[in-house]
Structures are given as structure tokens and as C-alpha cells.
Amino acid sequence: MPLDFTKHFVIVPTEFKLRNNTDCSWRATVKLMNGRVTLDQGWATYAAVHQIKIGYMVMFKLLTPDTLKVIIFDDDGIEAVNKCGKYDEAFAAKD
């Protein structure tokens, strides 16, 4: 995550809920790596299930201190709409 984004937190959470455009929620842990905050466990599964490919743009919007809205645009700039497909239950966020 860009440093400009993380400076808005008093304390960066150890986990985020990732909410997509169909209101499915996922959990992803947060890890500090080389002075940057990165999404760790759960992100790879999220990216695979939502078929995020090289060339896609992913935008994050902070909804609450621990919830990010994830908006995915394909390589033509069109917003991707993904239904909640099969995924690892371990990363499903419980609302």
C-alpha cells in the first residue's frame, strides 16, 4: 500500500476485510515488508478467485478502519463484476 495511504491510520490493522462490488467479504492479513504495508494471507486467494490478471488495475477505498472496498478494472478499463465464487472458507469474512 502506498505510504500516503497508511499514514491515515493511527495504528494499521493486522487484518482487513476486503469487500467487492457484489458485497462479498474476504479477510486478508497485513504484513510490514521493507517499510511498506502489504496484504498477505488471503490476498492470493482473493486475486485468484476474482481472476485479477496482469494489466488489471485494482483500486482500494477505505470504508471503515478495517474494511477496504476493492474495485477491479480489466485491461480495457472496464469494472469487473465478480460473483462470490468458490474460495477457501478460511478467508471468508464474517459480518
PDB file of N, CA and C in Angstrom:
ATOM      1  N   MET A   1       0.848  -1.172   0.000  1.00  0.00           N
ATOM      2  CA  MET A   1       0.000   0.000   0.000  1.00  0.00           C
ATOM      3  C   MET A   1       0.885   1.223   0.000  1.00  0.00           C
ATOM      4  N   PRO A   2       0.468   2.247  -0.691  1.00  0.00           N
ATOM      5  CA  PRO A   2       1.275   3.470  -0.700  1.00  0.00           C
ATOM      6  C   PRO A   2       1.408   4.050   0.700  1.00  0.00           C
ATOM      7  N   LEU A   3       2.556   4.622   0.999  1.00  0.00           N
ATOM      8  CA  LEU A   3       2.782   5.203   2.314  1.00  0.00           C
ATOM      9  C   LEU A   3       1.795   6.330   2.598  1.00  0.00           C
ATOM     10  N   ASP A   4       1.386   7.078   1.562  1.00  0.00           N
ATOM     11  CA  ASP A   4       0.404   8.144   1.756  1.00  0.00           C
ATOM     12  C   ASP A   4      -0.920   7.592   2.266  1.00  0.00           C
ATOM     13  N   PHE A   5      -1.253   6.368   1.893  1.00  0.00           N
ATOM     14  CA  PHE A   5      -2.488   5.740   2.339  1.00  0.00           C
ATOM     15  C   PHE A   5      -2.377   5.327   3.803  1.00  0.00           C
ATOM     16  N   THR A   6      -1.272   4.711   4.163  1.00  0.00           N
ATOM     17  CA  THR A   6      -1.137   4.169   5.513  1.00  0.00           C
ATOM     18  C   THR A   6      -0.960   5.255   6.565  1.00  0.00           C
ATOM     19  N   LYS A   7      -0.560   6.443   6.183  1.00  0.00           N
ATOM     20  CA  LYS A   7      -0.387   7.487   7.196  1.00  0.00           C
ATOM     21  C   LYS A   7      -1.724   7.987   7.748  1.00  0.00           C
ATOM     22  N   HIS A   8      -2.847   7.577   7.167  1.00  0.00           N
ATOM     23  CA  HIS A   8      -4.164   7.957   7.662  1.00  0.00           C
ATOM     24  C   HIS A   8      -4.593   7.111   8.864  1.00  0.00           C
ATOM     25  N   PHE A   9      -3.816   6.116   9.219  1.00  0.00           N
ATOM     26  CA  PHE A   9      -4.132   5.239  10.333  1.00  0.00           C
ATOM     27  C   PHE A   9      -3.333   5.634  11.561  1.00  0.00           C
ATOM     28  N   VAL A  10      -3.990   5.652  12.717  1.00  0.00           N
ATOM     29  CA  VAL A  10      -3.261   5.805  13.969  1.00  0.00           C
ATOM     30  C   VAL A  10      -2.438   4.542  14.174  1.00  0.00           C
ATOM     31  N   ILE A  11      -3.104   3.404  13.991  1.00  0.00           N
ATOM     32  CA  ILE A  11      -2.450   2.088  14.022  1.00  0.00           C
ATOM     33  C   ILE A  11      -2.977   1.311  12.821  1.00  0.00           C
ATOM     34  N   VAL A  12      -2.084   0.794  12.002  1.00  0.00           N
ATOM     35  CA  VAL A  12      -2.509  -0.008  10.850  1.00  0.00           C
ATOM     36  C   VAL A  12      -3.038  -1.335  11.376  1.00  0.00           C
ATOM     37  N   PRO A  13      -4.254  -1.738  10.965  1.00  0.00           N
ATOM     38  CA  PRO A  13      -4.802  -3.006  11.466  1.00  0.00           C
ATOM     39  C   PRO A  13      -3.973  -4.200  11.011  1.00  0.00           C
ATOM     40  N   THR A  14      -4.094  -5.290  11.746  1.00  0.00           N
ATOM     41  CA  THR A  14      -3.370  -6.519  11.381  1.00  0.00           C
ATOM     42  C   THR A  14      -4.133  -7.316  10.343  1.00  0.00           C
ATOM     43  N   GLU A  15      -5.387  -6.916  10.089  1.00  0.00           N
ATOM     44  CA  GLU A  15      -6.225  -7.624   9.130  1.00  0.00           C
ATOM     45  C   GLU A  15      -7.238  -6.646   8.536  1.00  0.00           C
ATOM     46  N   PHE A  16      -7.524  -6.821   7.248  1.00  0.00           N
ATOM     47  CA  PHE A  16      -8.559  -6.039   6.576  1.00  0.00           C
ATOM     48  C   PHE A  16      -9.647  -6.978   6.068  1.00  0.00           C
ATOM     49  N   LYS A  17     -10.875  -6.478   6.047  1.00  0.00           N
ATOM     50  CA  LYS A  17     -11.937  -7.129   5.291  1.00  0.00           C
ATOM     51  C   LYS A  17     -11.883  -6.500   3.914  1.00  0.00           C
ATOM     52  N   LEU A  18     -11.894  -7.312   2.898  1.00  0.00           N
ATOM     53  CA  LEU A  18     -11.912  -6.836   1.520  1.00  0.00           C
ATOM     54  C   LEU A  18     -13.327  -7.052   1.003  1.00  0.00           C
ATOM     55  N   ARG A  19     -14.000  -5.990   0.643  1.00  0.00           N
ATOM     56  CA  ARG A  19     -15.386  -6.092   0.180  1.00  0.00           C
ATOM     57  C   ARG A  19     -15.400  -5.757  -1.308  1.00  0.00           C
ATOM     58  N   ASN A  20     -16.019  -6.631  -2.108  1.00  0.00           N
ATOM     59  CA  ASN A  20     -16.053  -6.364  -3.554  1.00  0.00           C
ATOM     60  C   ASN A  20     -17.376  -5.708  -3.950  1.00  0.00           C
ATOM     61  N   ASN A  21     -17.587  -5.539  -5.256  1.00  0.00           N
ATOM     62  CA  ASN A  21     -18.771  -4.820  -5.740  1.00  0.00           C
ATOM     63  C   ASN A  21     -20.055  -5.636  -5.656  1.00  0.00           C
ATOM     64  N   THR A  22     -19.973  -6.901  -5.237  1.00  0.00           N
ATOM     65  CA  THR A  22     -21.190  -7.686  -5.013  1.00  0.00           C
ATOM     66  C   THR A  22     -21.363  -7.972  -3.520  1.00  0.00           C
ATOM     67  N   ASP A  23     -20.660  -7.215  -2.703  1.00  0.00           N
ATOM     68  CA  ASP A  23     -20.734  -7.278  -1.239  1.00  0.00           C
ATOM     69  C   ASP A  23     -20.236  -8.565  -0.608  1.00  0.00           C
ATOM     70  N   CYS A  24     -19.424  -9.323  -1.323  1.00  0.00           N
ATOM     71  CA  CYS A  24     -18.747 -10.455  -0.693  1.00  0.00           C
ATOM     72  C   CYS A  24     -17.589  -9.892   0.124  1.00  0.00           C
ATOM     73  N   SER A  25     -17.307 -10.515   1.237  1.00  0.00           N
ATOM     74  CA  SER A  25     -16.203 -10.058   2.077  1.00  0.00           C
ATOM     75  C   SER A  25     -15.181 -11.163   2.271  1.00  0.00           C
ATOM     76  N   TRP A  26     -13.933 -10.760   2.276  1.00  0.00           N
ATOM     77  CA  TRP A  26     -12.812 -11.670   2.478  1.00  0.00           C
ATOM     78  C   TRP A  26     -11.928 -11.081   3.558  1.00  0.00           C
ATOM     79  N   ARG A  27     -11.135 -11.931   4.177  1.00  0.00           N
ATOM     80  CA  ARG A  27     -10.142 -11.461   5.143  1.00  0.00           C
ATOM     81  C   ARG A  27      -8.763 -11.563   4.509  1.00  0.00           C
ATOM     82  N   ALA A  28      -7.956 -10.575   4.802  1.00  0.00           N
ATOM     83  CA  ALA A  28      -6.554 -10.631   4.394  1.00  0.00           C
ATOM     84  C   ALA A  28      -5.720 -10.036   5.521  1.00  0.00           C
ATOM     85  N   THR A  29      -4.679 -10.751   5.887  1.00  0.00           N
ATOM     86  CA  THR A  29      -3.806 -10.230   6.932  1.00  0.00           C
ATOM     87  C   THR A  29      -2.897  -9.159   6.344  1.00  0.00           C
ATOM     88  N   VAL A  30      -2.341  -8.360   7.224  1.00  0.00           N
ATOM     89  CA  VAL A  30      -1.472  -7.255   6.829  1.00  0.00           C
ATOM     90  C   VAL A  30      -0.066  -7.563   7.345  1.00  0.00           C
ATOM     91  N   LYS A  31       0.923  -7.272   6.524  1.00  0.00           N
ATOM     92  CA  LYS A  31       2.308  -7.565   6.880  1.00  0.00           C
ATOM     93  C   LYS A  31       3.174  -6.351   6.543  1.00  0.00           C
ATOM     94  N   LEU A  32       4.117  -6.053   7.393  1.00  0.00           N
ATOM     95  CA  LEU A  32       5.078  -4.990   7.123  1.00  0.00           C
ATOM     96  C   LEU A  32       6.286  -5.618   6.437  1.00  0.00           C
ATOM     97  N   MET A  33       6.599  -5.133   5.232  1.00  0.00           N
ATOM     98  CA  MET A  33       7.706  -5.695   4.468  1.00  0.00           C
ATOM     99  C   MET A  33       8.482  -4.548   3.824  1.00  0.00           C
ATOM    100  N   ASN A  34       9.748  -4.454   4.126  1.00  0.00           N
ATOM    101  CA  ASN A  34      10.615  -3.403   3.584  1.00  0.00           C
ATOM    102  C   ASN A  34      10.039  -2.010   3.825  1.00  0.00           C
ATOM    103  N   GLY A  35       9.481  -1.799   5.004  1.00  0.00           N
ATOM    104  CA  GLY A  35       8.946  -0.492   5.360  1.00  0.00           C
ATOM    105  C   GLY A  35       7.595  -0.179   4.739  1.00  0.00           C
ATOM    106  N   ARG A  36       6.986  -1.141   4.078  1.00  0.00           N
ATOM    107  CA  ARG A  36       5.673  -0.939   3.447  1.00  0.00           C
ATOM    108  C   ARG A  36       4.667  -1.918   4.016  1.00  0.00           C
ATOM    109  N   VAL A  37       3.425  -1.495   4.029  1.00  0.00           N
ATOM    110  CA  VAL A  37       2.342  -2.362   4.464  1.00  0.00           C
ATOM    111  C   VAL A  37       1.818  -3.108   3.234  1.00  0.00           C
ATOM    112  N   THR A  38       1.739  -4.429   3.348  1.00  0.00           N
ATOM    113  CA  THR A  38       1.262  -5.243   2.232  1.00  0.00           C
ATOM    114  C   THR A  38       0.143  -6.170   2.710  1.00  0.00           C
ATOM    115  N   LEU A  39      -0.724  -6.556   1.786  1.00  0.00           N
ATOM    116  CA  LEU A  39      -1.726  -7.584   2.079  1.00  0.00           C
ATOM    117  C   LEU A  39      -1.024  -8.923   1.960  1.00  0.00           C
ATOM    118  N   ASP A  40      -1.282  -9.805   2.909  1.00  0.00           N
ATOM    119  CA  ASP A  40      -0.545 -11.062   2.960  1.00  0.00           C
ATOM    120  C   ASP A  40      -1.514 -12.239   2.828  1.00  0.00           C
ATOM    121  N   GLN A  41      -1.698 -13.012   3.867  1.00  0.00           N
ATOM    122  CA  GLN A  41      -2.534 -14.205   3.798  1.00  0.00           C
ATOM    123  C   GLN A  41      -3.969 -13.829   3.431  1.00  0.00           C
ATOM    124  N   GLY A  42      -4.492 -14.482   2.436  1.00  0.00           N
ATOM    125  CA  GLY A  42      -5.839 -14.211   1.960  1.00  0.00           C
ATOM    126  C   GLY A  42      -5.855 -13.448   0.643  1.00  0.00           C
ATOM    127  N   TRP A  43      -4.837 -12.632   0.397  1.00  0.00           N
ATOM    128  CA  TRP A  43      -4.820 -11.840  -0.834  1.00  0.00           C
ATOM    129  C   TRP A  43      -4.656 -12.716  -2.071  1.00  0.00           C
ATOM    130  N   ALA A  44      -3.772 -13.690  -2.033  1.00  0.00           N
ATOM    131  CA  ALA A  44      -3.545 -14.543  -3.209  1.00  0.00           C
ATOM    132  C   ALA A  44      -4.823 -15.290  -3.582  1.00  0.00           C
ATOM    133  N   THR A  45      -5.547 -15.783  -2.588  1.00  0.00           N
ATOM    134  CA  THR A  45      -6.809 -16.468  -2.846  1.00  0.00           C
ATOM    135  C   THR A  45      -7.820 -15.497  -3.440  1.00  0.00           C
ATOM    136  N   TYR A  46      -7.908 -14.305  -2.870  1.00  0.00           N
ATOM    137  CA  TYR A  46      -8.827 -13.282  -3.375  1.00  0.00           C
ATOM    138  C   TYR A  46      -8.520 -12.980  -4.849  1.00  0.00           C
ATOM    139  N   ALA A  47      -7.246 -12.752  -5.131  1.00  0.00           N
ATOM    140  CA  ALA A  47      -6.838 -12.413  -6.503  1.00  0.00           C
ATOM    141  C   ALA A  47      -7.145 -13.553  -7.481  1.00  0.00           C
ATOM    142  N   ALA A  48      -6.943 -14.789  -7.055  1.00  0.00           N
ATOM    143  CA  ALA A  48      -7.212 -15.940  -7.925  1.00  0.00           C
ATOM    144  C   ALA A  48      -8.708 -16.105  -8.174  1.00  0.00           C
ATOM    145  N   VAL A  49      -9.502 -16.043  -7.124  1.00  0.00           N
ATOM    146  CA  VAL A  49     -10.953 -16.225  -7.268  1.00  0.00           C
ATOM    147  C   VAL A  49     -11.564 -15.106  -8.104  1.00  0.00           C
ATOM    148  N   HIS A  50     -11.052 -13.900  -7.952  1.00  0.00           N
ATOM    149  CA  HIS A  50     -11.580 -12.758  -8.703  1.00  0.00           C
ATOM    150  C   HIS A  50     -10.881 -12.575 -10.050  1.00  0.00           C
ATOM    151  N   GLN A  51     -10.021 -13.509 -10.379  1.00  0.00           N
ATOM    152  CA  GLN A  51      -9.348 -13.561 -11.678  1.00  0.00           C
ATOM    153  C   GLN A  51      -8.635 -12.251 -12.028  1.00  0.00           C
ATOM    154  N   ILE A  52      -7.914 -11.710 -11.049  1.00  0.00           N
ATOM    155  CA  ILE A  52      -7.134 -10.498 -11.291  1.00  0.00           C
ATOM    156  C   ILE A  52      -5.900 -10.898 -12.092  1.00  0.00           C
ATOM    157  N   LYS A  53      -5.718 -10.250 -13.229  1.00  0.00           N
ATOM    158  CA  LYS A  53      -4.624 -10.597 -14.132  1.00  0.00           C
ATOM    159  C   LYS A  53      -3.652  -9.434 -14.265  1.00  0.00           C
ATOM    160  N   ILE A  54      -2.480  -9.721 -14.780  1.00  0.00           N
ATOM    161  CA  ILE A  54      -1.508  -8.673 -15.072  1.00  0.00           C
ATOM    162  C   ILE A  54      -2.150  -7.710 -16.063  1.00  0.00           C
ATOM    163  N   GLY A  55      -2.035  -6.429 -15.807  1.00  0.00           N
ATOM    164  CA  GLY A  55      -2.643  -5.417 -16.664  1.00  0.00           C
ATOM    165  C   GLY A  55      -3.935  -4.872 -16.080  1.00  0.00           C
ATOM    166  N   TYR A  56      -4.509  -5.565 -15.095  1.00  0.00           N
ATOM    167  CA  TYR A  56      -5.709  -5.070 -14.427  1.00  0.00           C
ATOM    168  C   TYR A  56      -5.309  -3.998 -13.415  1.00  0.00           C
ATOM    169  N   MET A  57      -6.220  -3.089 -13.144  1.00  0.00           N
ATOM    170  CA  MET A  57      -5.992  -2.081 -12.114  1.00  0.00           C
ATOM    171  C   MET A  57      -6.893  -2.425 -10.933  1.00  0.00           C
ATOM    172  N   VAL A  58      -6.333  -2.370  -9.752  1.00  0.00           N
ATOM    173  CA  VAL A  58      -7.095  -2.637  -8.548  1.00  0.00           C
ATOM    174  C   VAL A  58      -7.082  -1.379  -7.700  1.00  0.00           C
ATOM    175  N   MET A  59      -8.273  -0.913  -7.327  1.00  0.00           N
ATOM    176  CA  MET A  59      -8.400   0.303  -6.534  1.00  0.00           C
ATOM    177  C   MET A  59      -8.978  -0.065  -5.173  1.00  0.00           C
ATOM    178  N   PHE A  60      -8.422   0.509  -4.131  1.00  0.00           N
ATOM    179  CA  PHE A  60      -8.883   0.266  -2.774  1.00  0.00           C
ATOM    180  C   PHE A  60      -9.473   1.551  -2.214  1.00  0.00           C
ATOM    181  N   LYS A  61     -10.641   1.423  -1.580  1.00  0.00           N
ATOM    182  CA  LYS A  61     -11.284   2.556  -0.931  1.00  0.00           C
ATOM    183  C   LYS A  61     -11.533   2.176   0.517  1.00  0.00           C
ATOM    184  N   LEU A  62     -11.074   3.010   1.434  1.00  0.00           N
ATOM    185  CA  LEU A  62     -11.255   2.734   2.849  1.00  0.00           C
ATOM    186  C   LEU A  62     -12.692   3.029   3.249  1.00  0.00           C
ATOM    187  N   LEU A  63     -13.419   1.993   3.679  1.00  0.00           N
ATOM    188  CA  LEU A  63     -14.815   2.150   4.114  1.00  0.00           C
ATOM    189  C   LEU A  63     -14.904   2.367   5.616  1.00  0.00           C
ATOM    190  N   THR A  64     -14.177   1.555   6.370  1.00  0.00           N
ATOM    191  CA  THR A  64     -14.081   1.676   7.820  1.00  0.00           C
ATOM    192  C   THR A  64     -12.609   1.452   8.162  1.00  0.00           C
ATOM    193  N   PRO A  65     -12.218   1.658   9.412  1.00  0.00           N
ATOM    194  CA  PRO A  65     -10.798   1.468   9.740  1.00  0.00           C
ATOM    195  C   PRO A  65     -10.248   0.075   9.421  1.00  0.00           C
ATOM    196  N   ASP A  66     -11.131  -0.931   9.251  1.00  0.00           N
ATOM    197  CA  ASP A  66     -10.632  -2.273   8.941  1.00  0.00           C
ATOM    198  C   ASP A  66     -11.295  -2.901   7.714  1.00  0.00           C
ATOM    199  N   THR A  67     -11.958  -2.074   6.888  1.00  0.00           N
ATOM    200  CA  THR A  67     -12.641  -2.597   5.697  1.00  0.00           C
ATOM    201  C   THR A  67     -12.248  -1.792   4.465  1.00  0.00           C
ATOM    202  N   LEU A  68     -11.803  -2.504   3.441  1.00  0.00           N
ATOM    203  CA  LEU A  68     -11.453  -1.885   2.162  1.00  0.00           C
ATOM    204  C   LEU A  68     -12.423  -2.344   1.085  1.00  0.00           C
ATOM    205  N   LYS A  69     -12.953  -1.418   0.321  1.00  0.00           N
ATOM    206  CA  LYS A  69     -13.727  -1.762  -0.881  1.00  0.00           C
ATOM    207  C   LYS A  69     -12.696  -1.987  -1.977  1.00  0.00           C
ATOM    208  N   VAL A  70     -12.804  -3.098  -2.677  1.00  0.00           N
ATOM    209  CA  VAL A  70     -11.862  -3.429  -3.746  1.00  0.00           C
ATOM    210  C   VAL A  70     -12.611  -3.323  -5.066  1.00  0.00           C
ATOM    211  N   ILE A  71     -12.117  -2.469  -5.949  1.00  0.00           N
ATOM    212  CA  ILE A  71     -12.723  -2.286  -7.264  1.00  0.00           C
ATOM    213  C   ILE A  71     -11.685  -2.711  -8.298  1.00  0.00           C
ATOM    214  N   ILE A  72     -12.082  -3.635  -9.158  1.00  0.00           N
ATOM    215  CA  ILE A  72     -11.162  -4.222 -10.140  1.00  0.00           C
ATOM    216  C   ILE A  72     -11.567  -3.758 -11.534  1.00  0.00           C
ATOM    217  N   PHE A  73     -10.585  -3.273 -12.291  1.00  0.00           N
ATOM    218  CA  PHE A  73     -10.803  -2.859 -13.678  1.00  0.00           C
ATOM    219  C   PHE A  73      -9.960  -3.748 -14.575  1.00  0.00           C
ATOM    220  N   ASP A  74     -10.562  -4.245 -15.653  1.00  0.00           N
ATOM    221  CA  ASP A  74      -9.805  -5.110 -16.562  1.00  0.00           C
ATOM    222  C   ASP A  74      -8.866  -4.265 -17.418  1.00  0.00           C
ATOM    223  N   ASP A  75      -8.151  -4.912 -18.328  1.00  0.00           N
ATOM    224  CA  ASP A  75      -7.150  -4.185 -19.108  1.00  0.00           C
ATOM    225  C   ASP A  75      -7.752  -3.226 -20.133  1.00  0.00           C
ATOM    226  N   ASP A  76      -9.088  -3.236 -20.291  1.00  0.00           N
ATOM    227  CA  ASP A  76      -9.766  -2.243 -21.128  1.00  0.00           C
ATOM    228  C   ASP A  76     -10.332  -1.103 -20.293  1.00  0.00           C
ATOM    229  N   GLY A  77     -10.105  -1.159 -18.966  1.00  0.00           N
ATOM    230  CA  GLY A  77     -10.600  -0.116 -18.083  1.00  0.00           C
ATOM    231  C   GLY A  77     -12.049  -0.299 -17.664  1.00  0.00           C
ATOM    232  N   ILE A  78     -12.606  -1.473 -17.904  1.00  0.00           N
ATOM    233  CA  ILE A  78     -13.996  -1.759 -17.555  1.00  0.00           C
ATOM    234  C   ILE A  78     -14.033  -2.441 -16.189  1.00  0.00           C
ATOM    235  N   GLU A  79     -14.935  -1.965 -15.325  1.00  0.00           N
ATOM    236  CA  GLU A  79     -15.022  -2.560 -14.000  1.00  0.00           C
ATOM    237  C   GLU A  79     -15.472  -4.009 -14.094  1.00  0.00           C
ATOM    238  N   ALA A  80     -14.743  -4.866 -13.437  1.00  0.00           N
ATOM    239  CA  ALA A  80     -15.071  -6.290 -13.404  1.00  0.00           C
ATOM    240  C   ALA A  80     -16.086  -6.540 -12.296  1.00  0.00           C
ATOM    241  N   VAL A  81     -17.120  -7.296 -12.625  1.00  0.00           N
ATOM    242  CA  VAL A  81     -18.127  -7.678 -11.633  1.00  0.00           C
ATOM    243  C   VAL A  81     -17.991  -9.168 -11.416  1.00  0.00           C
ATOM    244  N   ASN A  82     -17.649  -9.548 -10.204  1.00  0.00           N
ATOM    245  CA  ASN A  82     -17.426 -10.957  -9.892  1.00  0.00           C
ATOM    246  C   ASN A  82     -18.387 -11.416  -8.823  1.00  0.00           C
ATOM    247  N   LYS A  83     -19.062 -12.510  -9.098  1.00  0.00           N
ATOM    248  CA  LYS A  83     -19.921 -13.114  -8.081  1.00  0.00           C
ATOM    249  C   LYS A  83     -19.031 -13.801  -7.063  1.00  0.00           C
ATOM    250  N   CYS A  84     -19.582 -14.067  -5.914  1.00  0.00           N
ATOM    251  CA  CYS A  84     -18.837 -14.788  -4.885  1.00  0.00           C
ATOM    252  C   CYS A  84     -18.739 -16.240  -5.317  1.00  0.00           C
ATOM    253  N   GLY A  85     -17.584 -16.625  -5.764  1.00  0.00           N
ATOM    254  CA  GLY A  85     -17.394 -17.998  -6.218  1.00  0.00           C
ATOM    255  C   GLY A  85     -16.857 -18.873  -5.115  1.00  0.00           C
ATOM    256  N   LYS A  86     -16.386 -20.039  -5.496  1.00  0.00           N
ATOM    257  CA  LYS A  86     -15.787 -20.939  -4.518  1.00  0.00           C
ATOM    258  C   LYS A  86     -14.462 -20.343  -4.060  1.00  0.00           C
ATOM    259  N   TYR A  87     -14.227 -20.468  -2.788  1.00  0.00           N
ATOM    260  CA  TYR A  87     -12.992 -19.953  -2.229  1.00  0.00           C
ATOM    261  C   TYR A  87     -12.717 -20.678  -0.930  1.00  0.00           C
ATOM    262  N   ASP A  88     -11.572 -20.434  -0.408  1.00  0.00           N
ATOM    263  CA  ASP A  88     -11.163 -21.035   0.850  1.00  0.00           C
ATOM    264  C   ASP A  88     -11.957 -20.390   1.982  1.00  0.00           C
ATOM    265  N   GLU A  89     -12.800 -21.167   2.647  1.00  0.00           N
ATOM    266  CA  GLU A  89     -13.640 -20.661   3.733  1.00  0.00           C
ATOM    267  C   GLU A  89     -12.815 -19.962   4.816  1.00  0.00           C
ATOM    268  N   ALA A  90     -11.557 -20.324   4.938  1.00  0.00           N
ATOM    269  CA  ALA A  90     -10.718 -19.726   5.973  1.00  0.00           C
ATOM    270  C   ALA A  90     -10.596 -18.226   5.825  1.00  0.00           C
ATOM    271  N   PHE A  91     -10.795 -17.716   4.614  1.00  0.00           N
ATOM    272  CA  PHE A  91     -10.619 -16.287   4.379  1.00  0.00           C
ATOM    273  C   PHE A  91     -11.937 -15.543   4.209  1.00  0.00           C
ATOM    274  N   ALA A  92     -13.060 -16.233   4.352  1.00  0.00           N
ATOM    275  CA  ALA A  92     -14.347 -15.555   4.277  1.00  0.00           C
ATOM    276  C   ALA A  92     -14.503 -14.693   5.513  1.00  0.00           C
ATOM    277  N   ALA A  93     -14.896 -13.450   5.319  1.00  0.00           N
ATOM    278  CA  ALA A  93     -15.092 -12.550   6.450  1.00  0.00           C
ATOM    279  C   ALA A  93     -16.499 -12.738   6.980  1.00  0.00           C
ATOM    280  N   LYS A  94     -16.604 -12.857   8.260  1.00  0.00           N
ATOM    281  CA  LYS A  94     -17.918 -12.990   8.898  1.00  0.00           C
ATOM    282  C   LYS A  94     -18.392 -11.606   9.289  1.00  0.00           C
ATOM    283  N   ASP A  95     -19.545 -11.213   8.767  1.00  0.00           N
ATOM    284  CA  ASP A  95     -20.067  -9.879   9.097  1.00  0.00           C
ATOM    285  C   ASP A  95     -20.887  -9.908  10.365  1.00  0.00           C
TER     286      ASP A  95
END
